[in-house]
Structure formats: C-alpha cells, structure tokens
Amino acid sequence: AYIWDPVKSIATPNAQTLVFTLKYPAPLDLIASSGYAAYIYDTKAAGTANLHAWFNKAHDAGTGPYTIFSWSKGQENELRLSKFTSYWGGWKGTHYTSVLFKHVPTPTTRAQLVQSGGVTYTDRLSPQLFASMKGNSAVKTTQGTSFQNLIAFLNTASGPLANTHVRQAVADAIDYKGIVAALKGSVVPASGFIPKGLIGYTPGLGYTKNLTRAKALLARAGYGPGKQALSLDLTIANGDADEQLVATIIKADLAALNIKVQVQALEWTTQWDKAKSKNPAQRQDIFVMYWWPDYADPFSWFINLFHSADPPYFNMSYLKDKAVDTSIDKLEALTATRRSAAVADYKQLQHRLISQAVAIPLYVQKYERVFSNSVGGYVDNPAYPNVVFVYDLRPKS
C-alpha cells in the first residue's frame, strides 16, 4: 500500500473522469500499473461482515474475467477459477473458461507434468530441465529478461560484518562469473541493484572477484589466511536450487580466506523471523533473497531495502544512513518531475551502497517459462513476473 502514499484524494466529477490529487509529485502512471498493488474491488461486497475475513473465505469481488470456483488451501489442486459470465470485456472469440492452479514445488515433477500434458504452463525449472524441454515438440519455451535479481544482504549493524573492511573483503572474494556460469544461461550478471530496462540502470557498476584486495582488507581487521578464523551465518530459502548453488559457491570462495560459512536453508517465515529478531545476536550475517519491483520503477529497491527502518522490515542489511535516507525520500518526486536528476541520484546511491558493501547484487534472473503447444497468444512481460493473463491466451484445438 505504501506506493499509494502520494495520493491525497480521488474524485469522480463525471462518469468518464477520474481525478487524483497528490500530496507530492509521483509517477502515478507507473504506480497504477503495479502488478499486485493496484487492484480494483468492491469494498462493500461483504455487507456488514468484516471485509478481510470475507475475502479469506475464498470470496472475490474484483473486475477480472474469472471468479473463484473452489479453493483447497494447501492441497495440490489448490485453486480453480471459472469464467465470470458478466465480465466487462466480454467472451467473444476463443478463451479458456477454467483455470486450475496446482501447487507442485518439485521441478522434476513439474517438468514431467508439462511434458505429459498434465499441466499447461510452468515456470522456473532447473537450467538442465529447461534445456531438455527445448527439443520437445509437445511444449514451447520462452526465455526473457527480467526485473528480478538475487541479492546478498550483509549485516552492517552487528557481528563481524559491521566492520566495513570485512564486508568489502567478502564482496571481493566471490566468483560472480562462476555463479553465472554455473546457472547455465538462466541468469545474467548484475550491474548494480537496478536491472536493465529500468531508469537508473548503470552498466559496469558492481563487484568483481579480487582475492588480493580481499586478503588485504581482511588483514586490516585481523582476519584472513594465517590469521584469526572468521565464521559467518548465511541464510537462504529452503527448496530453492539456485540459491543453494549460489550459497555453495560463496562458501567455497570464502573458505579460501579462512572464513567458514554456515549455510542455513530455511522456510521463508523462519528465515524472516530470524532476520527480524529483536536480539541482534540471533540474526544472520548474510541474508540472501530475490527482489523485483512493485511497479516498473527502481524505487522499491531503495525505499524497502536500504531506507532506515526500526524495526527492520525488508532492510536486511540493517543500514542506518541519513544521507541515503534523504536521497531516497526525494526519488519519487524527481522521477515524476526531473527524470534525469532521478537517474543521477540512483547512480550515486548505488555507488555509495556498493562502495560500503552494504549488499551484494549477485545476478539478474532470466524468466524461463514452459507451456503446452496448445497455447497461443502468450506474451511475457517483465513488469508482471508472476502473472499469466489467461484471458488473453488462445487455446488451440
């Protein structure tokens, strides 16, 4: 909801006009195109009942082409949608009239299902499984750019990484080219925190492996080969094969510097609770997670990930930097009124964060999808990474 903070009031002077009055300049066109924070729904649908509780009982009151037919929370066949006959867009022509969402976390099982026709669409298989699909006449594959990157957040508030030199050494020790190569074409190198295609993207910005400099930086802090050993806790999401591979590479890279990395693969809620513990000693040293924008603009990386927050929410580096905060607070207005100034500020912010090794952008993911040959009209849109616009698809006989 924070992306709507600029809105002071909304008026409808007539049936064809909608007027937004803002508290300060903001790119409202981009905000209104948000993939999952710009829903339109009937706030009076629940009558006298609690609206939140009413929605959580599998009711819907939106404006889309489908309505909930059944919901079996936690089951494999979790959600089925059916055609909403009165949809404003109409049903002229050929459309899918039913949509089933299956919860199948194992990539090999999803690959088998899409090959056999048991499902119509799946995303993000392993690089090996995705490659094997390319020669299968029963399916089609797409691979495209994304606005989603994997970031390692370094604990700037407590533990060994509170020392800037140690953080910089860790950043210098990682084999970024090796990570990209190991993921076999499913990712591209990161250049700063902003993926290509968004304003503020800066080519040539980021880290490269430099063991000589890493050893010198560690030595300043009394660590490194032949000196005091250093232990770090790194957390990743349980079940994410890409994150597991990245963690394995980082662990091996840092071992060469006499740094022992303890990798913990945790369920998201457990990883989240650990990171937000009120006791700093219980928190991790390195928190690895994905990020993608709320709307097609880089603002969410900075306001969420690097703006001071107490208690921390998404700021898993626990950064508190007034200069960074001040710069972030101006970004929305600059994007709306002086785009070139916003671009310059995004570049400057990234330089500051990277020079201090607050967090490490590891790579930018490619979106990889596999779907049945019976599907027509699919278009991949990086602004909507987790949405399939089924109404726009055309089933083939």
Tab-separated table of C-alpha atoms in Angstrom:
chain	number	residue	atom	x	y	z
A	1	ALA	CA	0.000	0.000	0.000
A	2	TYR	CA	2.950	2.361	0.520
A	3	ILE	CA	3.165	3.048	-3.216
A	4	TRP	CA	-0.147	4.940	-2.941
A	5	ASP	CA	1.155	7.292	-0.266
A	6	PRO	CA	1.324	10.260	-2.722
A	7	VAL	CA	-2.455	10.149	-3.217
A	8	LYS	CA	-4.285	12.792	-1.175
A	9	SER	CA	-7.760	12.319	-2.657
A	10	ILE	CA	-9.655	10.750	-5.563
A	11	ALA	CA	-12.682	12.383	-7.197
A	12	THR	CA	-15.099	11.347	-9.956
A	13	PRO	CA	-16.612	14.563	-11.332
A	14	ASN	CA	-18.450	12.559	-14.009
A	15	ALA	CA	-18.767	9.006	-15.248
A	16	GLN	CA	-15.790	9.305	-17.622
A	17	THR	CA	-13.348	11.206	-15.416
A	18	LEU	CA	-11.144	10.155	-12.502
A	19	VAL	CA	-9.102	12.861	-10.762
A	20	PHE	CA	-6.163	12.077	-8.463
A	21	THR	CA	-4.886	14.890	-6.254
A	22	LEU	CA	-1.387	14.146	-4.957
A	23	LYS	CA	0.414	15.304	-1.822
A	24	TYR	CA	3.664	15.460	-3.772
A	25	PRO	CA	4.778	14.646	-7.347
A	26	ALA	CA	4.941	10.935	-8.133
A	27	PRO	CA	4.877	8.747	-11.291
A	28	LEU	CA	1.227	7.759	-10.858
A	29	ASP	CA	1.041	6.142	-14.298
A	30	LEU	CA	3.682	3.625	-13.210
A	31	ILE	CA	2.158	3.187	-9.767
A	32	ALA	CA	-1.255	2.442	-11.259
A	33	SER	CA	0.300	-0.293	-13.408
A	34	SER	CA	1.577	-2.199	-10.365
A	35	GLY	CA	1.470	-5.955	-10.789
A	36	TYR	CA	-0.080	-6.678	-7.389
A	37	ALA	CA	-0.830	-3.430	-5.561
A	38	ALA	CA	-3.304	-1.746	-7.892
A	39	TYR	CA	-6.357	-3.976	-7.515
A	40	ILE	CA	-9.871	-2.667	-8.017
A	41	TYR	CA	-12.513	-4.356	-5.886
A	42	ASP	CA	-15.845	-3.702	-4.215
A	43	THR	CA	-15.214	-2.515	-0.664
A	44	LYS	CA	-18.877	-3.138	0.251
A	45	ALA	CA	-19.023	-6.703	-1.042
A	46	ALA	CA	-19.057	-8.224	2.441
A	47	GLY	CA	-22.053	-6.217	3.579
A	48	THR	CA	-21.911	-5.904	7.357
A	49	ALA	CA	-19.272	-8.640	7.683
A	50	ASN	CA	-15.534	-7.982	8.080
A	51	LEU	CA	-14.215	-7.468	4.554
A	52	HIS	CA	-10.789	-9.019	5.244
A	53	ALA	CA	-12.309	-12.150	6.798
A	54	TRP	CA	-14.867	-12.361	3.980
A	55	PHE	CA	-12.143	-12.373	1.290
A	56	ASN	CA	-10.170	-15.004	3.216
A	57	LYS	CA	-13.100	-17.399	2.921
A	58	ALA	CA	-12.459	-17.611	-0.849
A	59	HIS	CA	-14.876	-14.902	-1.909
A	60	ASP	CA	-13.957	-12.419	-4.605
A	61	ALA	CA	-15.306	-9.044	-5.687
A	62	GLY	CA	-12.988	-7.795	-8.405
A	63	THR	CA	-13.227	-6.691	-12.030
A	64	GLY	CA	-11.414	-9.553	-13.770
A	65	PRO	CA	-12.604	-12.239	-16.189
A	66	TYR	CA	-12.542	-15.133	-13.716
A	67	THR	CA	-14.134	-15.901	-10.374
A	68	ILE	CA	-13.245	-18.433	-7.660
A	69	PHE	CA	-14.860	-21.816	-8.234
A	70	SER	CA	-13.073	-23.709	-5.458
A	71	TRP	CA	-10.180	-23.242	-3.051
A	72	SER	CA	-8.490	-26.093	-1.172
A	73	LYS	CA	-5.819	-24.395	0.888
A	74	GLY	CA	-2.548	-26.334	0.983
A	75	GLN	CA	-3.676	-29.052	-1.418
A	76	GLU	CA	-2.005	-29.865	-4.729
A	77	ASN	CA	-5.062	-28.729	-6.713
A	78	GLU	CA	-5.272	-25.591	-4.661
A	79	LEU	CA	-7.337	-23.089	-6.625
A	80	ARG	CA	-9.766	-23.340	-9.521
A	81	LEU	CA	-11.156	-20.295	-11.306
A	82	SER	CA	-14.125	-20.291	-13.646
A	83	LYS	CA	-15.344	-17.893	-16.302
A	84	PHE	CA	-17.194	-14.851	-14.932
A	85	THR	CA	-20.031	-14.609	-17.435
A	86	SER	CA	-20.667	-10.891	-16.840
A	87	TYR	CA	-17.031	-9.844	-17.334
A	88	TRP	CA	-16.957	-6.334	-18.808
A	89	GLY	CA	-14.508	-7.384	-21.534
A	90	GLY	CA	-16.915	-9.970	-22.931
A	91	TRP	CA	-16.271	-13.518	-24.107
A	92	LYS	CA	-16.362	-13.122	-27.849
A	93	GLY	CA	-13.928	-15.463	-29.570
A	94	THR	CA	-11.999	-18.358	-28.061
A	95	HIS	CA	-10.920	-18.174	-24.439
A	96	TYR	CA	-10.020	-20.507	-21.606
A	97	THR	CA	-13.073	-20.786	-19.369
A	98	SER	CA	-11.423	-22.597	-16.436
A	99	VAL	CA	-8.051	-22.156	-14.724
A	100	LEU	CA	-6.532	-24.631	-12.250
A	101	PHE	CA	-3.541	-23.674	-10.095
A	102	LYS	CA	-1.551	-26.692	-8.915
A	103	HIS	CA	0.943	-26.488	-6.064
A	104	VAL	CA	3.909	-28.569	-7.292
A	105	PRO	CA	7.164	-27.345	-5.699
A	106	THR	CA	9.474	-30.026	-7.142
A	107	PRO	CA	10.935	-29.002	-10.542
A	108	THR	CA	11.279	-32.571	-11.815
A	109	THR	CA	7.606	-33.260	-11.129
A	110	ARG	CA	6.555	-30.043	-12.852
A	111	ALA	CA	8.705	-30.960	-15.851
A	112	GLN	CA	7.053	-34.374	-16.088
A	113	LEU	CA	3.579	-32.837	-15.824
A	114	VAL	CA	4.111	-30.297	-18.584
A	115	GLN	CA	5.674	-32.921	-20.865
A	116	SER	CA	2.798	-35.336	-20.361
A	117	GLY	CA	0.092	-32.707	-20.732
A	118	GLY	CA	-0.834	-32.840	-17.055
A	119	VAL	CA	-0.314	-29.084	-16.817
A	120	THR	CA	-0.373	-26.350	-19.433
A	121	TYR	CA	2.252	-23.995	-18.046
A	122	THR	CA	5.128	-23.933	-15.590
A	123	ASP	CA	7.947	-21.543	-14.815
A	124	ARG	CA	11.459	-21.717	-13.371
A	125	LEU	CA	12.684	-25.259	-13.816
A	126	SER	CA	16.339	-26.038	-13.207
A	127	PRO	CA	18.682	-24.963	-16.033
A	128	GLN	CA	19.176	-28.609	-17.003
A	129	LEU	CA	15.455	-29.378	-17.106
A	130	PHE	CA	14.710	-26.201	-19.050
A	131	ALA	CA	17.370	-27.093	-21.626
A	132	SER	CA	15.851	-30.561	-22.037
A	133	MET	CA	12.495	-29.003	-22.914
A	134	LYS	CA	13.793	-27.132	-25.932
A	135	GLY	CA	13.779	-30.206	-28.154
A	136	ASN	CA	10.346	-31.420	-27.067
A	137	SER	CA	7.714	-30.943	-29.776
A	138	ALA	CA	4.870	-31.052	-27.232
A	139	VAL	CA	5.941	-27.845	-25.499
A	140	LYS	CA	7.196	-24.334	-26.193
A	141	THR	CA	9.764	-22.435	-24.149
A	142	THR	CA	10.400	-18.751	-23.596
A	143	GLN	CA	13.393	-17.068	-22.036
A	144	GLY	CA	13.384	-13.337	-21.439
A	145	THR	CA	14.863	-10.504	-19.473
A	146	SER	CA	13.529	-9.759	-16.020
A	147	PHE	CA	13.474	-7.101	-13.335
A	148	GLN	CA	14.273	-9.695	-10.651
A	149	ASN	CA	17.668	-10.033	-9.028
A	150	LEU	CA	19.241	-12.071	-6.253
A	151	ILE	CA	20.858	-10.007	-3.507
A	152	ALA	CA	23.046	-10.934	-0.533
A	153	PHE	CA	22.453	-8.503	2.340
A	154	LEU	CA	25.384	-8.049	4.708
A	155	ASN	CA	24.697	-7.306	8.373
A	156	THR	CA	26.060	-3.793	8.874
A	157	ALA	CA	24.776	-3.480	12.469
A	158	SER	CA	26.255	-6.386	14.396
A	159	GLY	CA	28.706	-9.257	14.137
A	160	PRO	CA	31.899	-9.378	12.048
A	161	LEU	CA	30.299	-7.679	9.037
A	162	ALA	CA	29.665	-4.496	10.999
A	163	ASN	CA	33.298	-3.817	10.011
A	164	THR	CA	33.273	-2.189	6.557
A	165	HIS	CA	36.626	-3.739	5.597
A	166	VAL	CA	35.319	-7.251	6.306
A	167	ARG	CA	32.206	-6.630	4.198
A	168	GLN	CA	34.326	-5.286	1.359
A	169	ALA	CA	36.574	-8.335	1.573
A	170	VAL	CA	33.594	-10.685	1.365
A	171	ALA	CA	32.322	-8.804	-1.694
A	172	ASP	CA	35.753	-9.022	-3.336
A	173	ALA	CA	36.100	-12.757	-2.683
A	174	ILE	CA	33.031	-14.001	-4.560
A	175	ASP	CA	33.357	-15.518	-8.019
A	176	TYR	CA	30.477	-13.748	-9.787
A	177	LYS	CA	31.382	-15.086	-13.223
A	178	GLY	CA	31.486	-18.582	-11.762
A	179	ILE	CA	27.971	-18.191	-10.325
A	180	VAL	CA	26.581	-17.034	-13.672
A	181	ALA	CA	28.349	-19.878	-15.498
A	182	ALA	CA	27.082	-22.487	-13.020
A	183	LEU	CA	23.487	-21.416	-13.667
A	184	LYS	CA	23.936	-22.216	-17.354
A	185	GLY	CA	22.316	-19.309	-19.131
A	186	SER	CA	19.376	-18.848	-16.755
A	187	VAL	CA	20.804	-15.606	-15.292
A	188	VAL	CA	22.864	-12.615	-16.414
A	189	PRO	CA	25.500	-10.653	-14.479
A	190	ALA	CA	24.240	-7.861	-12.251
A	191	SER	CA	25.314	-4.274	-12.765
A	192	GLY	CA	24.333	-2.512	-9.591
A	193	PHE	CA	20.981	-3.111	-7.915
A	194	ILE	CA	18.796	-1.911	-10.797
A	195	PRO	CA	18.186	-4.402	-13.629
A	196	LYS	CA	18.478	-3.319	-17.233
A	197	GLY	CA	15.283	-1.772	-18.581
A	198	LEU	CA	14.522	0.422	-15.569
A	199	ILE	CA	15.634	4.013	-15.093
A	200	GLY	CA	18.875	4.277	-13.149
A	201	TYR	CA	20.377	1.125	-14.642
A	202	THR	CA	24.132	1.735	-14.791
A	203	PRO	CA	26.365	-0.506	-16.937
A	204	GLY	CA	29.701	-1.539	-15.466
A	205	LEU	CA	28.656	-0.994	-11.861
A	206	GLY	CA	29.307	-3.686	-9.294
A	207	TYR	CA	31.811	-6.139	-7.891
A	208	THR	CA	34.451	-8.339	-9.491
A	209	LYS	CA	36.480	-11.040	-7.813
A	210	ASN	CA	39.745	-9.692	-6.401
A	211	LEU	CA	41.367	-12.042	-3.876
A	212	THR	CA	44.465	-9.909	-3.428
A	213	ARG	CA	42.417	-6.937	-2.306
A	214	ALA	CA	40.153	-9.167	-0.208
A	215	LYS	CA	43.113	-10.560	1.738
A	216	ALA	CA	44.497	-7.074	2.356
A	217	LEU	CA	41.136	-5.816	3.609
A	218	LEU	CA	40.700	-8.806	5.913
A	219	ALA	CA	44.193	-8.369	7.296
A	220	ARG	CA	43.282	-4.825	8.414
A	221	ALA	CA	40.564	-6.367	10.565
A	222	GLY	CA	42.814	-9.139	11.906
A	223	TYR	CA	41.341	-11.938	9.783
A	224	GLY	CA	42.374	-13.909	6.722
A	225	PRO	CA	44.771	-16.731	5.820
A	226	GLY	CA	47.198	-17.427	8.656
A	227	LYS	CA	45.271	-15.139	10.983
A	228	GLN	CA	42.184	-15.416	13.147
A	229	ALA	CA	39.432	-17.565	11.603
A	230	LEU	CA	36.099	-15.937	10.890
A	231	SER	CA	32.647	-17.583	10.979
A	232	LEU	CA	29.572	-16.257	9.185
A	233	ASP	CA	25.949	-17.449	9.086
A	234	LEU	CA	24.268	-17.298	5.673
A	235	THR	CA	20.545	-17.977	5.203
A	236	ILE	CA	18.702	-18.946	2.022
A	237	ALA	CA	15.181	-20.083	1.179
A	238	ASN	CA	14.653	-23.797	1.626
A	239	GLY	CA	13.963	-25.620	-1.636
A	240	ASP	CA	15.425	-23.014	-3.975
A	241	ALA	CA	18.024	-24.883	-6.013
A	242	ASP	CA	19.544	-21.708	-7.485
A	243	GLU	CA	20.082	-20.156	-4.045
A	244	GLN	CA	21.573	-23.419	-2.782
A	245	LEU	CA	24.068	-23.441	-5.653
A	246	VAL	CA	24.983	-19.790	-5.022
A	247	ALA	CA	25.480	-20.474	-1.305
A	248	THR	CA	27.754	-23.426	-2.082
A	249	ILE	CA	29.935	-21.250	-4.328
A	250	ILE	CA	30.116	-18.426	-1.789
A	251	LYS	CA	31.030	-20.902	0.948
A	252	ALA	CA	33.902	-22.290	-1.146
A	253	ASP	CA	35.107	-18.820	-2.178
A	254	LEU	CA	35.243	-17.541	1.397
A	255	ALA	CA	36.883	-20.702	2.705
A	256	ALA	CA	39.989	-19.666	0.749
A	257	LEU	CA	40.165	-16.614	3.043
A	258	ASN	CA	39.873	-18.611	6.276
A	259	ILE	CA	36.196	-17.690	6.547
A	260	LYS	CA	33.837	-20.505	7.477
A	261	VAL	CA	30.306	-20.012	6.170
A	262	GLN	CA	27.480	-21.878	7.858
A	263	VAL	CA	24.634	-22.149	5.324
A	264	GLN	CA	21.091	-22.500	6.645
A	265	ALA	CA	18.284	-23.344	4.211
A	266	LEU	CA	15.132	-22.174	5.998
A	267	GLU	CA	11.449	-21.879	5.274
A	268	TRP	CA	10.708	-18.256	4.385
A	269	THR	CA	8.859	-17.490	7.616
A	270	THR	CA	11.715	-18.956	9.677
A	271	GLN	CA	14.357	-17.034	7.723
A	272	TRP	CA	12.230	-13.902	8.097
A	273	ASP	CA	11.739	-14.337	11.853
A	274	LYS	CA	15.453	-14.916	12.381
A	275	ALA	CA	16.348	-11.771	10.422
A	276	LYS	CA	13.874	-9.649	12.372
A	277	SER	CA	14.775	-10.970	15.815
A	278	LYS	CA	14.840	-8.270	18.487
A	279	ASN	CA	18.091	-9.806	19.690
A	280	PRO	CA	20.826	-8.803	17.198
A	281	ALA	CA	22.899	-11.827	18.228
A	282	GLN	CA	20.196	-14.104	16.800
A	283	ARG	CA	20.296	-12.526	13.354
A	284	GLN	CA	22.223	-13.837	10.359
A	285	ASP	CA	25.371	-12.303	8.881
A	286	ILE	CA	24.287	-12.746	5.252
A	287	PHE	CA	20.657	-12.849	4.105
A	288	VAL	CA	20.060	-13.991	0.508
A	289	MET	CA	16.763	-13.202	-1.221
A	290	TYR	CA	15.209	-12.126	-4.511
A	291	TRP	CA	13.766	-8.708	-5.207
A	292	TRP	CA	11.615	-7.352	-8.002
A	293	PRO	CA	9.798	-4.010	-8.245
A	294	ASP	CA	6.259	-3.221	-7.158
A	295	TYR	CA	5.882	-1.346	-10.439
A	296	ALA	CA	8.217	-0.716	-13.371
A	297	ASP	CA	10.498	1.648	-11.474
A	298	PRO	CA	13.541	1.035	-9.207
A	299	PHE	CA	12.141	2.959	-6.234
A	300	SER	CA	11.094	-0.163	-4.322
A	301	TRP	CA	14.684	-1.464	-4.108
A	302	PHE	CA	15.748	1.619	-2.212
A	303	ILE	CA	12.753	2.558	-0.083
A	304	ASN	CA	12.318	-1.051	1.067
A	305	LEU	CA	15.824	-2.481	1.134
A	306	PHE	CA	18.049	0.430	2.152
A	307	HIS	CA	15.956	3.069	3.910
A	308	SER	CA	16.344	3.135	7.694
A	309	ALA	CA	13.602	1.206	9.473
A	310	ASP	CA	13.126	0.383	13.130
A	311	PRO	CA	12.177	-2.368	13.479
A	312	PRO	CA	13.660	-3.589	10.176
A	313	TYR	CA	11.234	-4.831	7.570
A	314	PHE	CA	12.978	-5.600	4.260
A	315	ASN	CA	16.171	-3.761	5.228
A	316	MET	CA	18.103	-6.942	5.971
A	317	SER	CA	21.413	-5.085	5.994
A	318	TYR	CA	20.064	-3.059	8.932
A	319	LEU	CA	21.509	0.031	7.299
A	320	LYS	CA	21.007	3.378	9.012
A	321	ASP	CA	22.442	6.121	6.826
A	322	LYS	CA	20.818	9.581	6.936
A	323	ALA	CA	22.395	10.612	3.637
A	324	VAL	CA	20.953	7.544	1.930
A	325	ASP	CA	17.540	8.173	3.519
A	326	THR	CA	17.483	11.788	2.372
A	327	SER	CA	18.325	10.812	-1.179
A	328	ILE	CA	15.715	8.030	-1.253
A	329	ASP	CA	12.998	10.325	0.068
A	330	LYS	CA	13.402	12.599	-2.991
A	331	LEU	CA	13.317	9.882	-5.653
A	332	GLU	CA	9.592	9.634	-6.395
A	333	ALA	CA	9.196	13.374	-6.916
A	334	LEU	CA	12.320	13.526	-9.073
A	335	THR	CA	11.128	10.617	-11.230
A	336	ALA	CA	7.890	12.478	-11.919
A	337	THR	CA	9.355	15.949	-12.474
A	338	ARG	CA	13.063	15.704	-13.326
A	339	ARG	CA	13.771	12.241	-14.694
A	340	SER	CA	17.431	12.978	-15.482
A	341	ALA	CA	18.039	14.077	-11.877
A	342	ALA	CA	16.424	10.860	-10.618
A	343	VAL	CA	18.712	8.813	-12.866
A	344	ALA	CA	21.759	10.625	-11.482
A	345	ASP	CA	20.613	10.067	-7.891
A	346	TYR	CA	20.004	6.361	-8.480
A	347	LYS	CA	23.507	6.043	-9.865
A	348	GLN	CA	25.030	7.928	-6.925
A	349	LEU	CA	23.064	5.853	-4.403
A	350	GLN	CA	24.260	2.607	-5.930
A	351	HIS	CA	27.882	3.774	-5.875
A	352	ARG	CA	27.570	4.618	-2.177
A	353	LEU	CA	25.941	1.299	-1.243
A	354	ILE	CA	28.395	-0.763	-3.263
A	355	SER	CA	31.477	1.098	-2.024
A	356	GLN	CA	30.384	0.364	1.548
A	357	ALA	CA	29.476	-3.243	0.645
A	358	VAL	CA	26.064	-2.907	2.259
A	359	ALA	CA	24.646	-5.603	-0.010
A	360	ILE	CA	25.816	-7.619	-2.996
A	361	PRO	CA	23.774	-7.889	-6.220
A	362	LEU	CA	24.651	-11.434	-7.332
A	363	TYR	CA	22.843	-11.704	-10.663
A	364	VAL	CA	19.667	-10.858	-12.557
A	365	GLN	CA	17.388	-13.784	-13.230
A	366	LYS	CA	16.074	-14.608	-16.690
A	367	TYR	CA	12.409	-15.509	-16.818
A	368	GLU	CA	12.057	-19.023	-18.192
A	369	ARG	CA	8.631	-20.473	-18.973
A	370	VAL	CA	7.489	-23.783	-20.443
A	371	PHE	CA	3.978	-24.226	-21.812
A	372	SER	CA	1.995	-26.591	-23.953
A	373	ASN	CA	1.979	-26.262	-27.723
A	374	SER	CA	-1.793	-25.997	-27.438
A	375	VAL	CA	-1.459	-22.484	-26.009
A	376	GLY	CA	-1.460	-19.437	-28.256
A	377	GLY	CA	-1.048	-15.746	-27.552
A	378	TYR	CA	1.315	-15.914	-24.584
A	379	VAL	CA	3.362	-12.722	-24.065
A	380	ASP	CA	5.989	-12.441	-21.343
A	381	ASN	CA	6.033	-9.105	-19.520
A	382	PRO	CA	8.832	-8.437	-17.003
A	383	ALA	CA	6.599	-5.985	-15.144
A	384	TYR	CA	4.252	-8.869	-14.260
A	385	PRO	CA	6.654	-11.691	-13.387
A	386	ASN	CA	4.188	-13.941	-11.586
A	387	VAL	CA	1.072	-13.317	-13.659
A	388	VAL	CA	-0.305	-15.257	-16.598
A	389	PHE	CA	-3.056	-13.263	-18.284
A	390	VAL	CA	-5.121	-16.314	-19.144
A	391	TYR	CA	-7.997	-14.378	-20.695
A	392	ASP	CA	-5.629	-13.165	-23.441
A	393	LEU	CA	-4.473	-16.679	-24.314
A	394	ARG	CA	-5.979	-18.584	-27.216
A	395	PRO	CA	-6.393	-22.346	-26.784
A	396	LYS	CA	-5.658	-24.311	-29.934
A	397	SER	CA	-7.575	-27.442	-30.815
